[in-house]
């Protein structure tokens, strides 16, 4: 099937948030008088869903909206960078007349904070708070297809995590592994594996597999 558009995961794919996001959670949990936690424990909790769900889990109790704001205050203003080649690749997509679309398990609020900090202007941002089920469920890709005016099987999802690739497969989209990301697992099946962001440009308009 011909690929119309590329959808990007954020953390570990567009933005190198390997340290800043776990560190923000660690500080937020400490501020909320939760247990002492490590960055590795934060990363292990990512599949649970949005920052609100993760923070409540890490603290060990239900939190109020004001308490959830503690995490966003820790995240706001962090120094974070796009991976090498990302900004040029997104600019080239726009020159082709294609939108920049992001689907992340993080909340829309945290996505906008991190994308702005990294200098990324996205046309479509789908956060984990906009879908009923998190990755690897297909919900986010189905929503992306509706917003982009195409079908899920004509989208490619570029992500570093096995959850990204499974979400793509569950939606019938093309799964594209970002080998530069910190959660990249070469053992996880992918339709395509990219070594650099710029290689994603060749996906638009291409035909991948018999879909």
GROMACS .gro file of C-alpha atoms in nm:
model
  211
    1UNK     CA    1   0.000   0.000   0.000
    2UNK     CA    2   0.117   0.351  -0.083
    3UNK     CA    3   0.215   0.563   0.221
    4UNK     CA    4   0.049   0.904   0.231
    5UNK     CA    5   0.195   1.041   0.554
    6UNK     CA    6   0.438   0.972   0.835
    7UNK     CA    7   0.331   0.984   1.199
    8UNK     CA    8   0.606   1.028   1.457
    9UNK     CA    9   0.641   0.910   1.813
   10UNK     CA   10   0.788   1.186   2.030
   11UNK     CA   11   1.008   1.066   2.320
   12UNK     CA   12   1.309   0.876   2.190
   13UNK     CA   13   1.216   0.942   1.828
   14UNK     CA   14   1.186   1.317   1.770
   15UNK     CA   15   1.305   1.443   2.108
   16UNK     CA   16   1.595   1.315   2.314
   17UNK     CA   17   1.413   1.316   2.647
   18UNK     CA   18   1.609   1.020   2.784
   19UNK     CA   19   1.701   1.211   3.099
   20UNK     CA   20   1.475   1.513   3.131
   21UNK     CA   21   1.142   1.328   3.150
   22UNK     CA   22   1.250   1.066   3.409
   23UNK     CA   23   1.424   1.339   3.610
   24UNK     CA   24   1.106   1.549   3.610
   25UNK     CA   25   0.909   1.253   3.743
   26UNK     CA   26   1.169   1.182   4.012
   27UNK     CA   27   1.154   1.544   4.130
   28UNK     CA   28   0.774   1.550   4.120
   29UNK     CA   29   0.744   1.230   4.324
   30UNK     CA   30   0.984   1.371   4.583
   31UNK     CA   31   0.787   1.697   4.600
   32UNK     CA   32   0.469   1.496   4.659
   33UNK     CA   33   0.637   1.303   4.944
   34UNK     CA   34   0.631   0.979   4.750
   35UNK     CA   35   0.889   0.701   4.774
   36UNK     CA   36   1.245   0.738   4.651
   37UNK     CA   37   1.246   0.621   4.289
   38UNK     CA   38   1.501   0.583   4.012
   39UNK     CA   39   1.492   0.690   3.649
   40UNK     CA   40   1.476   0.323   3.550
   41UNK     CA   41   1.156   0.280   3.752
   42UNK     CA   42   1.005   0.578   3.572
   43UNK     CA   43   1.089   0.435   3.229
   44UNK     CA   44   0.945   0.098   3.331
   45UNK     CA   45   0.617   0.275   3.413
   46UNK     CA   46   0.583   0.444   3.072
   47UNK     CA   47   0.348   0.176   2.928
   48UNK     CA   48   0.093   0.260   3.199
   49UNK     CA   49  -0.023   0.564   3.005
   50UNK     CA   50  -0.027   0.940   3.048
   51UNK     CA   51   0.190   1.135   3.294
   52UNK     CA   52  -0.105   1.160   3.531
   53UNK     CA   53  -0.143   0.782   3.545
   54UNK     CA   54   0.233   0.729   3.577
   55UNK     CA   55   0.271   0.989   3.850
   56UNK     CA   56  -0.014   0.845   4.058
   57UNK     CA   57   0.139   0.499   4.023
   58UNK     CA   58   0.485   0.619   4.125
   59UNK     CA   59   0.356   0.817   4.424
   60UNK     CA   60   0.135   0.525   4.527
   61UNK     CA   61  -0.198   0.705   4.557
   62UNK     CA   62  -0.461   0.892   4.361
   63UNK     CA   63  -0.360   1.251   4.297
   64UNK     CA   64  -0.559   1.570   4.251
   65UNK     CA   65  -0.526   1.789   3.941
   66UNK     CA   66  -0.318   2.034   4.144
   67UNK     CA   67  -0.082   1.752   4.239
   68UNK     CA   68  -0.053   1.644   3.876
   69UNK     CA   69   0.051   1.999   3.797
   70UNK     CA   70   0.365   1.939   4.004
   71UNK     CA   71   0.501   1.722   3.723
   72UNK     CA   72   0.427   1.981   3.457
   73UNK     CA   73   0.600   2.251   3.661
   74UNK     CA   74   0.907   2.028   3.678
   75UNK     CA   75   0.891   1.969   3.302
   76UNK     CA   76   0.829   2.328   3.198
   77UNK     CA   77   1.149   2.503   3.098
   78UNK     CA   78   1.368   2.192   3.066
   79UNK     CA   79   1.646   2.196   2.811
   80UNK     CA   80   1.573   1.928   2.553
   81UNK     CA   81   1.691   1.879   2.196
   82UNK     CA   82   1.560   1.718   1.883
   83UNK     CA   83   1.770   1.426   1.761
   84UNK     CA   84   2.022   1.512   1.488
   85UNK     CA   85   1.849   1.540   1.154
   86UNK     CA   86   1.496   1.569   1.293
   87UNK     CA   87   1.440   1.940   1.232
   88UNK     CA   88   1.575   1.921   0.876
   89UNK     CA   89   1.362   1.615   0.804
   90UNK     CA   90   1.042   1.777   0.929
   91UNK     CA   91   1.119   2.091   0.728
   92UNK     CA   92   1.170   1.876   0.418
   93UNK     CA   93   0.835   1.704   0.475
   94UNK     CA   94   0.666   2.043   0.485
   95UNK     CA   95   0.840   2.141   0.164
   96UNK     CA   96   0.678   1.833   0.010
   97UNK     CA   97   0.343   1.962   0.131
   98UNK     CA   98   0.311   1.694   0.397
   99UNK     CA   99   0.205   1.769   0.758
  100UNK     CA  100   0.410   1.700   1.069
  101UNK     CA  101   0.204   1.457   1.278
  102UNK     CA  102   0.294   1.331   1.625
  103UNK     CA  103   0.134   1.050   1.825
  104UNK     CA  104   0.275   1.010   2.174
  105UNK     CA  105   0.180   0.818   2.484
  106UNK     CA  106   0.251   1.134   2.683
  107UNK     CA  107  -0.029   1.381   2.743
  108UNK     CA  108  -0.097   1.652   2.488
  109UNK     CA  109   0.011   1.910   2.747
  110UNK     CA  110   0.352   1.753   2.805
  111UNK     CA  111   0.395   1.691   2.432
  112UNK     CA  112   0.346   2.057   2.354
  113UNK     CA  113   0.594   2.155   2.627
  114UNK     CA  114   0.865   1.921   2.499
  115UNK     CA  115   0.807   1.981   2.129
  116UNK     CA  116   0.824   2.357   2.179
  117UNK     CA  117   1.140   2.323   2.389
  118UNK     CA  118   1.300   2.123   2.108
  119UNK     CA  119   1.195   2.373   1.840
  120UNK     CA  120   0.943   2.140   1.675
  121UNK     CA  121   0.619   2.283   1.535
  122UNK     CA  122   0.371   2.002   1.473
  123UNK     CA  123   0.054   2.029   1.265
  124UNK     CA  124  -0.116   1.737   1.441
  125UNK     CA  125  -0.044   1.635   1.801
  126UNK     CA  126  -0.222   1.333   1.946
  127UNK     CA  127  -0.147   1.271   2.311
  128UNK     CA  128  -0.232   0.971   2.521
  129UNK     CA  129  -0.510   1.170   2.686
  130UNK     CA  130  -0.695   1.188   2.353
  131UNK     CA  131  -0.743   0.811   2.315
  132UNK     CA  132  -0.925   0.552   2.520
  133UNK     CA  133  -0.648   0.294   2.506
  134UNK     CA  134  -0.272   0.359   2.504
  135UNK     CA  135  -0.015   0.204   2.273
  136UNK     CA  136  -0.001  -0.077   2.159
  137UNK     CA  137  -0.375  -0.034   2.093
  138UNK     CA  138  -0.454   0.112   1.749
  139UNK     CA  139  -0.661   0.405   1.880
  140UNK     CA  140  -0.401   0.677   1.825
  141UNK     CA  141  -0.326   0.574   1.469
  142UNK     CA  142  -0.695   0.549   1.386
  143UNK     CA  143  -0.740   0.903   1.517
  144UNK     CA  144  -0.434   1.021   1.323
  145UNK     CA  145  -0.580   0.879   1.003
  146UNK     CA  146  -0.906   1.067   1.058
  147UNK     CA  147  -0.728   1.394   1.128
  148UNK     CA  148  -0.498   1.353   0.828
  149UNK     CA  149  -0.784   1.257   0.598
  150UNK     CA  150  -0.650   0.917   0.501
  151UNK     CA  151  -0.670   0.551   0.598
  152UNK     CA  152  -0.460   0.385   0.872
  153UNK     CA  153  -0.307   0.147   0.619
  154UNK     CA  154  -0.170   0.446   0.429
  155UNK     CA  155   0.020   0.578   0.731
  156UNK     CA  156   0.364   0.490   0.864
  157UNK     CA  157   0.438   0.523   1.235
  158UNK     CA  158   0.802   0.594   1.318
  159UNK     CA  159   0.893   0.506   1.677
  160UNK     CA  160   1.175   0.368   1.889
  161UNK     CA  161   0.968   0.158   2.129
  162UNK     CA  162   0.824  -0.189   2.066
  163UNK     CA  163   0.491  -0.037   2.174
  164UNK     CA  164   0.506   0.202   1.877
  165UNK     CA  165   0.563  -0.080   1.632
  166UNK     CA  166   0.286  -0.289   1.783
  167UNK     CA  167   0.046   0.006   1.772
  168UNK     CA  168   0.124   0.047   1.401
  169UNK     CA  169   0.064  -0.320   1.331
  170UNK     CA  170  -0.261  -0.327   1.529
  171UNK     CA  171  -0.391  -0.035   1.321
  172UNK     CA  172  -0.281  -0.189   0.991
  173UNK     CA  173  -0.023   0.087   0.944
  174UNK     CA  174   0.339   0.050   0.837
  175UNK     CA  175   0.565  -0.003   1.139
  176UNK     CA  176   0.893   0.188   1.118
  177UNK     CA  177   1.163   0.138   1.378
  178UNK     CA  178   1.373   0.440   1.480
  179UNK     CA  179   1.709   0.277   1.545
  180UNK     CA  180   1.853   0.596   1.698
  181UNK     CA  181   1.602   0.595   1.986
  182UNK     CA  182   1.680   0.488   2.341
  183UNK     CA  183   1.412   0.215   2.352
  184UNK     CA  184   1.503   0.063   2.015
  185UNK     CA  185   1.495  -0.317   2.023
  186UNK     CA  186   1.632  -0.484   1.709
  187UNK     CA  187   1.446  -0.803   1.803
  188UNK     CA  188   1.106  -0.632   1.766
  189UNK     CA  189   0.962  -0.692   1.417
  190UNK     CA  190   0.924  -0.384   1.196
  191UNK     CA  191   0.826  -0.332   0.835
  192UNK     CA  192   1.110  -0.083   0.795
  193UNK     CA  193   1.408   0.012   1.012
  194UNK     CA  194   1.562   0.358   0.979
  195UNK     CA  195   1.912   0.446   1.096
  196UNK     CA  196   1.853   0.823   1.068
  197UNK     CA  197   1.543   1.046   1.067
  198UNK     CA  198   1.615   1.166   0.715
  199UNK     CA  199   1.553   0.821   0.574
  200UNK     CA  200   1.184   0.872   0.656
  201UNK     CA  201   1.153   1.111   0.362
  202UNK     CA  202   1.169   0.819   0.120
  203UNK     CA  203   0.864   0.662   0.288
  204UNK     CA  204   0.621   0.927   0.165
  205UNK     CA  205   0.472   0.807  -0.160
  206UNK     CA  206   0.642   0.470  -0.139
  207UNK     CA  207   0.485   0.126  -0.134
  208UNK     CA  208   0.579  -0.099   0.158
  209UNK     CA  209   0.474  -0.462   0.165
  210UNK     CA  210   0.150  -0.610   0.036
  211UNK     CA  211  -0.096  -0.423   0.253
   0.00000   0.00000   0.00000
